[in-house]
Structures are given as structure tokens and as C-alpha cells.
Short mmCIF file of C-alpha atoms in Angstrom, two decimals:
data_model
loop_
_atom_site.label_atom_id
_atom_site.label_comp_id
_atom_site.label_asym_id
_atom_site.label_seq_id
_atom_site.Cartn_x
_atom_site.Cartn_y
_atom_site.Cartn_z
CA MET A 1 5.71 46.81 -9.00
CA ALA A 2 2.34 45.11 -8.46
CA SER A 3 0.66 47.33 -11.05
CA GLU A 4 3.43 46.65 -13.56
CA ARG A 5 2.98 42.90 -13.06
CA SER A 6 -0.79 43.23 -13.52
CA ILE A 7 -0.31 45.15 -16.77
CA LEU A 8 2.19 42.55 -17.99
CA CYS A 9 -0.19 39.69 -17.17
CA LEU A 10 -3.01 41.48 -19.00
CA LEU A 11 -0.82 41.94 -22.07
CA VAL A 12 0.06 38.25 -21.97
CA LEU A 13 -3.64 37.33 -21.85
CA LEU A 14 -4.47 39.62 -24.78
CA LEU A 15 -1.65 38.12 -26.80
CA LEU A 16 -2.75 34.60 -25.99
CA CYS A 17 -6.35 35.35 -26.90
CA ALA A 18 -5.21 36.73 -30.26
CA VAL A 19 -3.15 33.62 -30.90
CA SER A 20 -6.02 31.32 -29.91
CA LEU A 21 -8.33 32.92 -32.47
CA ALA A 22 -5.96 31.83 -35.22
CA ALA A 23 -4.99 28.49 -33.71
CA SER A 24 -6.29 25.14 -34.89
CA PRO A 25 -8.34 23.07 -32.43
CA ARG A 26 -6.25 20.63 -30.39
CA PHE A 27 -7.51 17.22 -29.26
CA LEU A 28 -6.27 14.10 -27.50
CA SER A 29 -7.59 10.59 -28.01
CA VAL A 30 -7.31 7.08 -26.61
CA SER A 31 -8.97 3.81 -27.62
CA LEU A 32 -11.46 2.27 -25.20
CA ASP A 33 -9.47 -1.00 -25.15
CA ARG A 34 -6.34 0.82 -24.04
CA LEU A 35 -8.36 2.77 -21.49
CA ILE A 36 -9.69 -0.41 -19.88
CA ASN A 37 -6.34 -2.21 -20.01
CA SER A 38 -4.58 0.70 -18.36
CA LYS A 39 -6.88 0.47 -15.33
CA PRO A 40 -7.11 4.24 -14.87
CA HIS A 41 -10.07 4.17 -12.49
CA VAL A 42 -9.37 5.21 -8.94
CA ASP A 43 -10.11 2.55 -6.32
CA CYS A 44 -9.33 4.63 -3.27
CA PRO A 45 -10.48 5.81 0.12
CA PRO A 46 -11.40 9.47 0.64
CA PHE A 47 -8.66 11.67 -0.77
CA MET A 48 -6.35 12.81 1.98
CA SER A 49 -3.74 15.30 0.89
CA PRO A 50 -1.32 17.41 2.93
CA ALA A 51 -1.39 20.27 0.48
CA ALA A 52 -0.95 23.33 2.62
CA SER A 53 1.64 23.25 5.35
CA SER A 54 2.53 25.95 7.82
CA GLY A 55 4.78 24.68 10.57
CA ASN A 56 3.57 21.30 11.78
CA LYS A 57 -0.11 21.79 11.01
CA ILE A 58 -1.59 20.81 7.66
CA PRO A 59 -5.05 22.36 7.59
CA ILE A 60 -6.46 20.97 4.35
CA ARG A 61 -7.94 17.58 3.76
CA HIS A 62 -9.09 17.40 0.17
CA PRO A 63 -12.51 15.97 -0.61
CA CYS A 64 -12.93 12.48 -1.93
CA VAL A 65 -14.24 11.65 -5.38
CA CYS A 66 -14.39 7.86 -5.16
CA PRO A 67 -18.02 6.67 -4.85
CA PRO A 68 -17.24 3.29 -3.23
CA TYR A 69 -15.84 5.01 -0.13
CA CYS A 70 -17.73 8.30 0.06
CA GLY A 71 -21.07 9.46 1.30
CA GLY A 72 -20.60 8.11 4.81
CA THR A 73 -20.23 4.49 3.72
CA LYS A 74 -17.85 2.69 6.02
CA GLN A 75 -14.77 1.45 4.22
CA THR A 76 -14.06 -2.25 4.64
CA ARG A 77 -10.45 -3.32 4.38
CA ARG A 78 -9.49 -6.15 2.07
CA ASP A 79 -6.47 -8.38 1.78
CA ILE A 80 -4.02 -7.34 -0.90
CA HIS A 81 -4.57 -9.67 -3.83
CA GLY A 82 -1.80 -11.81 -5.30
CA HIS A 83 -1.22 -9.55 -8.29
CA ASP A 84 -1.00 -6.53 -6.00
CA LYS A 85 1.59 -8.31 -3.85
CA ALA A 86 3.56 -9.08 -7.00
CA ARG A 87 3.43 -5.42 -8.07
CA LEU A 88 4.65 -4.28 -4.66
CA SER A 89 7.37 -6.95 -4.63
CA THR A 90 8.57 -5.87 -8.07
CA LEU A 91 8.59 -2.22 -7.04
CA ARG A 92 10.56 -3.05 -3.89
CA GLN A 93 13.09 -5.13 -5.82
CA ARG A 94 13.61 -2.40 -8.38
CA SER A 95 14.12 0.16 -5.62
CA LEU A 96 16.60 -1.64 -3.38
CA VAL A 97 18.75 -3.56 -5.89
CA PRO A 98 21.33 -2.12 -8.28
CA ALA A 99 19.81 -0.29 -11.24
CA PRO A 100 20.53 -1.47 -14.81
CA ALA A 101 23.59 0.00 -16.48
CA ALA A 102 22.94 3.46 -17.85
CA ALA A 103 24.84 6.32 -19.40
CA PRO A 104 27.32 7.73 -16.87
CA ILE A 105 26.26 10.83 -15.00
CA PRO A 106 28.86 13.62 -14.74
CA ALA A 107 30.56 13.83 -11.36
CA GLU A 108 29.35 17.38 -10.89
CA ALA A 109 25.71 16.28 -11.15
CA PRO A 110 25.18 13.14 -9.03
CA SER A 111 21.68 11.72 -8.95
CA VAL A 112 19.70 8.64 -8.03
CA SER A 113 16.35 7.44 -9.37
CA ILE A 114 13.87 4.99 -7.88
CA PRO A 115 10.59 3.79 -9.40
CA ASP A 116 7.27 5.22 -8.30
CA HIS A 117 3.84 3.69 -8.76
CA SER A 118 0.19 4.46 -8.27
CA GLY A 119 -0.82 3.59 -4.71
CA ASP A 120 -4.14 2.04 -5.71
CA PHE A 121 -3.01 -1.45 -4.72
CA LEU A 122 -2.30 -0.18 -1.21
CA GLU A 123 -5.69 1.57 -1.06
CA SER A 124 -4.02 4.96 -1.31
CA PRO A 125 -4.73 7.65 -3.93
CA GLU A 126 -1.16 8.93 -3.60
CA PHE A 127 1.99 7.80 -5.44
CA ILE A 128 4.32 5.30 -3.80
CA VAL A 129 8.04 4.61 -3.65
CA VAL A 130 9.81 1.86 -1.72
CA VAL A 131 12.81 2.90 0.36
CA GLY A 132 14.69 1.39 3.27
CA PHE A 133 15.03 2.85 6.77
CA GLY A 134 17.72 1.72 9.19
CA THR A 135 20.76 -0.57 9.10
CA PRO A 136 20.16 -3.16 7.80
CA ALA A 137 17.48 -1.52 5.65
CA GLN A 138 13.87 -2.31 6.53
CA PRO A 139 11.74 -1.74 3.36
CA SER A 140 8.97 0.83 3.62
CA SER A 141 6.30 1.68 1.04
CA VAL A 142 5.73 5.41 1.43
CA MET A 143 3.83 8.12 -0.42
CA PHE A 144 5.85 11.18 -1.44
CA ASP A 145 4.55 14.70 -1.12
CA THR A 146 5.93 18.10 -2.15
CA GLY A 147 3.40 19.74 0.17
CA SER A 148 4.96 18.27 3.34
CA ASP A 149 8.33 18.78 4.97
CA MET A 150 8.28 15.98 7.51
CA SER A 151 8.98 12.40 6.47
CA TRP A 152 7.52 9.78 8.80
CA ILE A 153 6.89 6.06 9.10
CA GLN A 154 5.05 3.95 11.64
CA CYS A 155 7.37 2.56 14.30
CA LYS A 156 7.27 -0.11 16.95
CA PRO A 157 6.17 -0.33 19.67
CA CYS A 158 3.28 1.89 18.47
CA SER A 159 2.45 2.72 22.06
CA GLY A 160 -0.51 4.75 20.77
CA TYR A 161 -1.92 3.31 17.54
CA CYS A 162 -0.61 2.11 14.17
CA HIS A 163 -2.95 1.75 11.20
CA PRO A 164 -2.71 -1.54 9.25
CA GLN A 165 0.09 -1.61 6.67
CA HIS A 166 1.38 -4.23 4.27
CA ASP A 167 5.05 -4.13 5.28
CA PRO A 168 6.31 -5.01 8.75
CA VAL A 169 6.27 -1.96 11.01
CA PHE A 170 9.72 -0.39 11.36
CA ASP A 171 11.56 -1.61 14.45
CA PRO A 172 14.16 0.90 15.71
CA THR A 173 15.77 -1.71 17.98
CA LYS A 174 16.83 -3.68 14.88
CA SER A 175 18.73 -0.75 13.36
CA THR A 176 22.34 -0.15 14.42
CA THR A 177 22.22 3.45 13.14
CA TYR A 178 18.94 4.61 14.69
CA VAL A 179 19.05 7.70 16.94
CA ALA A 180 16.23 9.50 18.74
CA VAL A 181 16.89 13.25 18.48
CA PRO A 182 17.57 14.72 21.96
CA CYS A 183 15.87 17.86 23.20
CA GLY A 184 17.85 21.00 22.52
CA GLN A 185 19.26 19.85 19.21
CA PRO A 186 18.81 22.30 16.26
CA LEU A 187 16.64 19.75 14.44
CA CYS A 188 14.18 19.81 17.32
CA SER A 189 13.46 23.50 16.75
CA HIS A 190 11.91 22.63 13.38
CA THR A 191 9.20 20.59 15.10
CA GLY A 192 8.38 23.32 17.59
CA SER A 193 10.89 22.08 20.21
CA LYS A 194 8.36 19.71 21.73
CA CYS A 195 9.93 17.29 24.19
CA ASN A 196 9.05 14.57 26.65
CA GLY A 197 11.90 15.59 28.92
CA THR A 198 14.86 14.15 27.03
CA THR A 199 13.60 13.24 23.54
CA CYS A 200 12.31 15.53 20.81
CA LEU A 201 8.73 14.90 19.67
CA TYR A 202 6.81 15.76 16.51
CA SER A 203 3.13 16.06 15.67
CA MET A 204 1.32 16.69 12.39
CA ASP A 205 -2.40 16.93 11.73
CA TYR A 206 -4.23 16.35 8.45
CA VAL A 207 -7.58 17.85 9.29
CA ASP A 208 -10.93 19.10 8.02
CA GLY A 209 -12.17 20.68 11.18
CA SER A 210 -11.00 17.83 13.41
CA SER A 211 -7.75 16.01 14.17
CA GLU A 212 -8.97 12.75 12.64
CA TRP A 213 -5.93 12.41 10.36
CA SER A 214 -2.72 12.72 12.33
CA THR A 215 0.69 11.32 13.13
CA SER A 216 2.86 11.95 16.18
CA GLY A 217 5.83 10.35 17.85
CA ILE A 218 9.59 10.67 18.21
CA LEU A 219 11.77 12.82 15.96
CA SER A 220 14.49 10.42 14.83
CA GLN A 221 17.49 10.04 12.54
CA ASP A 222 18.63 6.98 10.63
CA THR A 223 20.12 5.79 7.37
CA LEU A 224 17.80 6.03 4.36
CA THR A 225 18.47 3.53 1.57
CA LEU A 226 17.30 4.63 -1.88
CA THR A 227 19.07 1.87 -3.84
CA SER A 228 21.50 -0.81 -2.71
CA SER A 229 24.36 1.51 -3.65
CA THR A 230 22.84 4.83 -2.51
CA LYS A 231 22.35 5.56 1.15
CA LEU A 232 21.90 8.81 3.04
CA SER A 233 23.07 8.95 6.65
CA SER A 234 21.31 10.62 9.58
CA ILE A 235 18.14 11.58 7.70
CA PRO A 236 15.55 13.06 10.09
CA PHE A 237 12.10 11.48 10.13
CA GLY A 238 9.18 10.98 12.44
CA CYS A 239 9.00 7.63 14.18
CA GLY A 240 5.21 7.44 14.40
CA GLN A 241 3.70 6.12 17.61
CA GLN A 242 0.17 7.47 17.17
CA ASN A 243 -1.12 7.47 13.60
CA LEU A 244 -4.82 8.05 13.09
CA GLY A 245 -6.78 8.13 9.84
CA LYS A 246 -7.28 6.13 6.68
CA PHE A 247 -3.84 6.20 5.10
CA GLY A 248 -4.44 2.93 3.24
CA TYR A 249 -1.75 0.28 3.65
CA VAL A 250 1.17 2.66 3.18
CA ASP A 251 3.91 2.77 5.80
CA GLY A 252 4.32 6.54 5.91
CA LEU A 253 5.34 9.58 3.88
CA LEU A 254 8.43 11.17 2.31
CA GLY A 255 8.33 14.95 2.61
CA LEU A 256 9.73 16.86 -0.38
CA GLY A 257 8.77 20.38 0.70
CA ARG A 258 11.10 23.34 1.06
CA GLY A 259 11.62 23.07 4.84
CA LYS A 260 14.81 22.07 6.64
CA LEU A 261 13.54 18.59 7.60
CA SER A 262 12.43 17.53 4.12
CA LEU A 263 14.24 14.81 2.19
CA SER A 264 14.93 17.21 -0.68
CA SER A 265 16.66 19.66 1.68
CA GLN A 266 18.57 16.97 3.57
CA ALA A 267 19.72 15.25 0.38
CA GLY A 268 20.92 18.55 -1.04
CA HIS A 269 24.29 18.11 0.67
CA SER A 270 24.95 15.00 -1.43
CA PHE A 271 22.93 15.57 -4.61
CA GLY A 272 22.45 19.31 -4.93
CA SER A 273 19.22 21.22 -4.71
CA THR A 274 17.36 19.58 -7.59
CA PHE A 275 14.88 16.72 -7.66
CA SER A 276 12.27 15.52 -10.10
CA TYR A 277 9.57 12.93 -10.54
CA CYS A 278 7.43 11.44 -13.26
CA LEU A 279 4.06 10.12 -12.13
CA PRO A 280 2.97 7.14 -14.26
CA SER A 281 0.46 7.96 -16.97
CA ASP A 282 -1.91 5.25 -15.73
CA ASN A 283 -2.15 2.68 -12.96
CA SER A 284 -0.54 -0.11 -14.99
CA THR A 285 2.77 1.68 -15.61
CA THR A 286 5.70 2.89 -13.54
CA GLY A 287 7.30 6.32 -13.18
CA TYR A 288 10.28 7.50 -11.16
CA LEU A 289 11.45 9.81 -8.40
CA SER A 290 14.94 11.28 -8.91
CA ILE A 291 17.07 13.08 -6.35
CA GLY A 292 19.69 15.26 -8.03
CA SER A 293 19.94 16.56 -11.60
CA THR A 294 19.19 14.07 -14.36
CA PRO A 295 19.74 14.53 -18.10
CA VAL A 296 16.61 15.22 -20.15
CA SER A 297 16.58 13.16 -23.35
CA ASN A 298 16.23 15.21 -26.54
CA GLN A 299 13.33 17.29 -25.25
CA VAL A 300 13.01 20.95 -24.45
CA VAL A 301 12.16 21.67 -20.82
CA GLN A 302 9.45 24.28 -20.26
CA TYR A 303 10.72 26.16 -17.20
CA THR A 304 8.65 28.57 -15.15
CA ALA A 305 9.60 30.60 -12.11
CA MET A 306 9.33 29.03 -8.65
CA ILE A 307 7.57 31.61 -6.47
CA GLN A 308 8.11 31.95 -2.72
CA LYS A 309 5.38 33.12 -0.36
CA SER A 310 6.32 33.97 3.20
CA SER A 311 2.96 32.76 4.49
CA TYR A 312 3.63 29.25 3.12
CA PRO A 313 7.42 28.85 3.07
CA SER A 314 7.32 25.08 2.51
CA LEU A 315 5.21 25.14 -0.66
CA TYR A 316 6.16 25.44 -4.33
CA PHE A 317 4.19 28.26 -5.96
CA VAL A 318 4.03 28.99 -9.69
CA GLU A 319 2.33 31.90 -11.46
CA LEU A 320 -0.47 30.38 -13.51
CA VAL A 321 -2.23 33.04 -15.61
CA SER A 322 -4.32 31.23 -18.22
CA ILE A 323 -5.60 27.92 -19.58
CA ASN A 324 -5.79 26.76 -23.20
CA ILE A 325 -8.48 24.17 -23.95
CA GLY A 326 -8.66 22.79 -27.47
CA GLY A 327 -6.81 25.81 -28.86
CA TYR A 328 -9.16 28.25 -27.08
CA ILE A 329 -7.82 30.55 -24.36
CA LEU A 330 -10.26 30.91 -21.48
CA PRO A 331 -11.46 34.54 -21.20
CA VAL A 332 -10.40 34.82 -17.57
CA PRO A 333 -8.27 37.76 -16.34
CA PRO A 334 -4.82 36.66 -15.10
CA SER A 335 -5.52 38.39 -11.78
CA ILE A 336 -8.13 35.72 -11.02
CA PHE A 337 -5.24 33.24 -10.79
CA THR A 338 -2.49 35.47 -9.43
CA SER A 339 -4.41 37.16 -6.62
CA THR A 340 -3.98 34.12 -4.38
CA GLY A 341 -1.31 32.16 -6.26
CA THR A 342 -1.08 28.53 -7.38
CA VAL A 343 0.72 25.66 -5.66
CA LEU A 344 2.22 22.74 -7.56
CA ASP A 345 1.68 19.68 -5.36
CA SER A 346 2.37 15.97 -5.77
CA GLY A 347 0.07 15.09 -2.88
CA THR A 348 -3.20 16.68 -4.05
CA ILE A 349 -5.27 14.58 -6.44
CA LEU A 350 -7.30 17.11 -8.43
CA THR A 351 -6.50 20.60 -9.65
CA HIS A 352 -8.37 23.30 -7.71
CA LEU A 353 -9.11 26.41 -9.76
CA PRO A 354 -10.67 29.76 -8.84
CA GLY A 355 -14.43 29.52 -9.28
CA GLN A 356 -14.56 31.79 -12.35
CA ALA A 357 -11.76 29.87 -14.06
CA TYR A 358 -13.29 26.50 -13.27
CA THR A 359 -16.70 27.54 -14.62
CA ALA A 360 -15.13 28.78 -17.86
CA LEU A 361 -13.10 25.58 -18.27
CA ARG A 362 -16.06 23.33 -17.50
CA ASP A 363 -18.39 25.16 -19.86
CA ARG A 364 -15.88 25.07 -22.71
CA PHE A 365 -15.22 21.37 -22.08
CA LYS A 366 -18.96 20.65 -22.21
CA PHE A 367 -19.28 22.68 -25.42
CA THR A 368 -16.48 20.68 -27.05
CA MET A 369 -17.92 17.35 -25.85
CA GLN A 370 -21.40 17.93 -27.27
CA GLY A 371 -22.72 14.63 -28.61
CA SER A 372 -20.97 12.53 -25.98
CA LYS A 373 -23.19 10.65 -23.52
CA THR A 374 -23.24 12.42 -20.17
CA ALA A 375 -23.11 10.60 -16.83
CA PRO A 376 -24.35 11.67 -13.38
CA PRO A 377 -21.91 13.63 -11.20
CA GLN A 378 -19.47 11.50 -9.23
CA GLU A 379 -19.17 13.06 -5.77
CA ASN A 380 -17.25 16.34 -6.29
CA LEU A 381 -16.81 15.76 -10.02
CA ASP A 382 -19.69 17.45 -11.80
CA THR A 383 -18.73 17.00 -15.48
CA CYS A 384 -18.79 13.30 -16.35
CA TYR A 385 -19.33 11.15 -19.45
CA ASP A 386 -20.17 7.50 -20.10
CA PHE A 387 -17.86 6.11 -22.79
CA ALA A 388 -19.13 2.51 -22.68
CA GLY A 389 -19.55 1.03 -26.14
CA GLN A 390 -17.35 3.57 -27.89
CA SER A 391 -14.31 2.49 -29.88
CA GLY A 392 -12.34 5.53 -28.74
CA ILE A 393 -12.48 8.75 -26.78
CA LEU A 394 -11.70 12.19 -28.18
CA ILE A 395 -11.29 15.13 -25.81
CA PRO A 396 -9.94 18.67 -26.13
CA ALA A 397 -6.30 19.12 -25.15
CA VAL A 398 -5.60 21.30 -22.12
CA SER A 399 -2.49 23.38 -21.44
CA LEU A 400 -1.61 25.48 -18.41
CA ILE A 401 0.06 28.79 -19.23
CA PHE A 402 2.34 30.72 -16.88
CA SER A 403 3.18 34.43 -16.70
CA ASP A 404 6.68 33.97 -18.15
CA GLY A 405 5.34 32.17 -21.23
CA ALA A 406 6.01 28.58 -20.11
CA VAL A 407 3.37 26.08 -21.22
CA PHE A 408 2.49 22.80 -19.48
CA ASP A 409 0.66 20.42 -21.86
CA LEU A 410 -1.45 17.87 -19.98
CA ASN A 411 -1.65 14.17 -20.79
CA PHE A 412 -5.02 12.55 -21.63
CA TYR A 413 -5.14 11.12 -18.09
CA GLY A 414 -4.34 14.58 -16.73
CA ILE A 415 -7.66 15.86 -18.07
CA LEU A 416 -10.05 12.99 -17.33
CA ILE A 417 -10.17 10.90 -14.17
CA PHE A 418 -12.13 7.65 -14.07
CA PRO A 419 -14.18 6.91 -10.92
CA GLN A 420 -15.47 3.85 -12.82
CA PRO A 421 -13.82 1.92 -15.67
CA THR A 422 -15.72 3.68 -18.48
CA ILE A 423 -16.99 6.79 -16.63
CA GLY A 424 -14.64 9.71 -17.19
CA CYS A 425 -14.92 13.06 -15.39
CA LEU A 426 -13.17 16.36 -15.85
CA ALA A 427 -10.34 16.18 -13.29
CA PHE A 428 -10.68 19.75 -12.05
CA MET A 429 -12.82 21.32 -9.36
CA PRO A 430 -13.58 24.80 -8.03
CA ARG A 431 -11.30 25.82 -5.20
CA PRO A 432 -13.02 25.34 -1.83
CA ALA A 433 -13.55 28.50 0.18
CA SER A 434 -11.29 27.05 2.89
CA THR A 435 -8.34 26.73 0.49
CA PRO A 436 -6.31 29.96 0.35
CA PHE A 437 -4.75 29.29 -3.06
CA SER A 438 -5.19 27.32 -6.26
CA ILE A 439 -3.52 23.89 -6.63
CA ILE A 440 -2.17 21.94 -9.60
CA GLY A 441 -2.76 18.36 -8.49
CA ASN A 442 -0.98 15.12 -9.28
CA THR A 443 -3.60 13.91 -11.78
CA GLN A 444 -2.61 16.78 -14.06
CA GLN A 445 1.08 15.94 -13.63
CA ARG A 446 0.79 12.35 -14.85
CA SER A 447 3.35 11.27 -17.50
CA THR A 448 5.27 14.56 -17.18
CA GLU A 449 8.69 14.84 -15.61
CA VAL A 450 8.43 17.73 -13.15
CA ILE A 451 11.84 19.19 -12.29
CA TYR A 452 12.29 21.23 -9.10
CA ASN A 453 15.50 23.27 -9.36
CA VAL A 454 15.39 24.97 -5.99
CA ALA A 455 18.76 26.75 -6.31
CA ALA A 456 17.73 28.33 -9.63
CA GLU A 457 14.17 28.98 -8.35
CA LYS A 458 12.49 27.33 -11.33
CA ILE A 459 10.25 24.36 -12.11
CA GLY A 460 10.43 22.49 -15.42
CA PHE A 461 7.96 20.31 -17.32
CA VAL A 462 8.85 17.55 -19.80
CA PRO A 463 5.65 15.86 -21.09
CA ASN A 464 5.43 12.18 -22.04
CA SER A 465 8.43 11.15 -19.93
CA CYS A 466 6.97 7.98 -18.39
#
């Protein structure tokens, strides 16, 4: 079976290479004015991302690429400016009040959508939604992550330590529906059955050789409010009492992994086993997170198979086999990608490619960008350009190609990331030796609706959806 798959992948590569020889070059462009107005640059602390989860340990902390906070410079916290408060207030209002009237959704396919936003204004490189925990609902600004199962928020009394956050810390004593999960309950087994005698405990580490990034506390259940008319009862989450690391000003995390404790699994009873999200194309726009099936407007969905790996049961794998850049198929054998597999992850910033694939992509990008003014490397980003003074920016289009023929066309902002307002860098990096698989990060997913149909074991892509 393995040899047959290898032969099939090789045939796919040969076919793609033949097509690329006859294909016209493909490019994307944006004006410099629009670039600056969209505020695409990343003002963030070191990139923390729970990308690889096995049980309660998350062994990968992804490297930072933001010069203001890297290189050992101590990060100084700042007050959230007025316009940032307004953005957060607007996001909260849009999340927890009735949505505008829309076309009715068939009864057999219930769904709910809430807006998501870049977390830059909360000093987080992740994407943020505002939900409510408890009864009455206490608003929480949380990042959402398909690489994590466990949802958690910081909780009073924070007997250990709570990092600074913009919203008031969740107070369980003010919720009439809050329950601490007792020891011996089935839910407790999913956290390793850790107990303090009567109450189930949880612990998760986000580490790079230390336990610097971590959260631990009480496994709890409470009502989760998505909109004023959509509430989910008895959703399990971690009530964080000891939360260490630079999480920015976010209140916690929504886990959308494949495990039993994740929001996507828990919501499946009410909304089915499908969810999707669209990450905003730039930091000045808004996307959405949808639980349940939602209609796709007049566009064909590119579906690829969702692969399961027993070593990483919580993660969403896809079978990437090739990359098209500017109409040119990289001359990289599919086995370079498939030997370890590729994870699609909303919580990792950059895409991590096998070394051979990254080198081929980088070299072709440089070849296509000849004549553009180069810029010094920006931390882990080694292919950068200075676009100051130009009227517009023209770059080669990039598409990810999967073994079943599905194609994922990246947005302009899915190819370049901007550490500074007019300094753009190729938003890919070679996979670190410590990472056991390749990763398609959230930068590459910007503006595309990504549909996770867990029951049908497939993932769909709809470009230019937000």
C-alpha cells in the first residue's frame, strides 16, 4: 500500500511538472497605500503556538519573528490604546448580541458564527474571538487553536499566578452554572485523572526545553455563550490558577482539536461535526469562526482528505505533495512532504516546510523577485524586501497542492509577512529539527474559509472569503 501511494504521488508530481511547463506565470499585487492602510505588520511578542499536542503536553514553542521583542530584549507592557479598546469593544458587541438577519439555515444544518480578529491589539500573534463563560456570561477574549484540545481561561482567585489581561478575570463564584469536575468523572480521565483529593485538575505546558509557558488549575464545566441566542451548556474548560508565560492580554484559549475535551467535539452534539473559520486578510479587517455547517456562497470548495495519525490523535493532518510558485512546480519529490506529514494549524504563525522544499521555494521566490530591493533578515525570516517608495508590490502567486488534486491558493498576505510597515518577508521557514512534521500556519490561511468536516474526514478551502 505504501509503495502504491509513493508511485501515485510521483505520477502526480510528474503531471504537475508537465502542466507547469505550459502554464502562464501567476502573480499577485497590492498597492503600497493599501498595504500601509491595512496595517499588516506584526506587533507581537515571541510567537507562542501550541502546534503539536499529545495528551496534555504541547512540546513545541515556535520561534519569534518580531524584532521589537526578540533577541533577548525584555518586553515592556503598554496600556491598550483608545482605538484598540474600541476594536475590542466592537468585537465583543458583535459576538454577544444578536447577529443581523441572514438567509435561514436549514434545520438539519444548524450553525453559529462569531467574528474573529487579529490579536495584535492584545499583544498576541494569534487570532481572537470574544465569548462568554458562565451565567450570566462574563466576556472573555480568547485565542482559538486547532492544535489544542483543552479550552482554558484565567480564573479567580488565581492562587498561583495570572498574567495581565484586558478583561476582568473570570469569577466562578458569580456564575450560577459553574461546576468543578469531581475526581472519578469520565471527563477527568482526559486530563490524566489528576486530582487534589476531590476535584479534577489539569495541566498543559507550552515549552521549548523548559516549562516557561504553562497553564494549570481546575477542570471545570460551565455555560459557554457564543451569541446572545446561542449557548452551550456544561462545556468543559480549564479554570486557570497558575498561568505562566507571555500570552499577551488574552484571557485564555479555545481548543478546536480532535480530542474529547475540545469545543469542536463538545459542540458536535448540537451543531454536528463541522466547523470553519476565516482569518482576516489583514489586521484592519474581521473574519469569522463558525460552529456547524454554513453555506458557501457561489464558490467551489477545494476539499482534501483529513489524515489521522495515531501518534498525534488531536491534530489535523493533510497530505501536501507539492507547491506551485508563479506557475512553476517546485522540483521536490512528494515523499519529502509525505514522509512526516503536514499539519494544518490555526495556532502556528508561519508555515514550516521540509528543508529541501523550503530551499527550493525560497530560491524560486528570489529568482522571481530579481530587481526588488532586498532587506536584511528579520529574525527567522531570511528572505526579505524593502518596498518603501514603490507604488505597488508584485509577487509570484503560491499554491499548495495535495495528493488528491486539491489546490489551496494563498492570499497576498499568506505569502509575505511584514515585520515592519514596508519590510516584507517570505512567510515560510525550514522545519526545525525538533518539529516532527511540517505545518501550514495561520498566515497562509488568511482570507480563506477553512472548513473542517470531521465526520466526512475532509478539509475544504474557499479563498477570498473574508
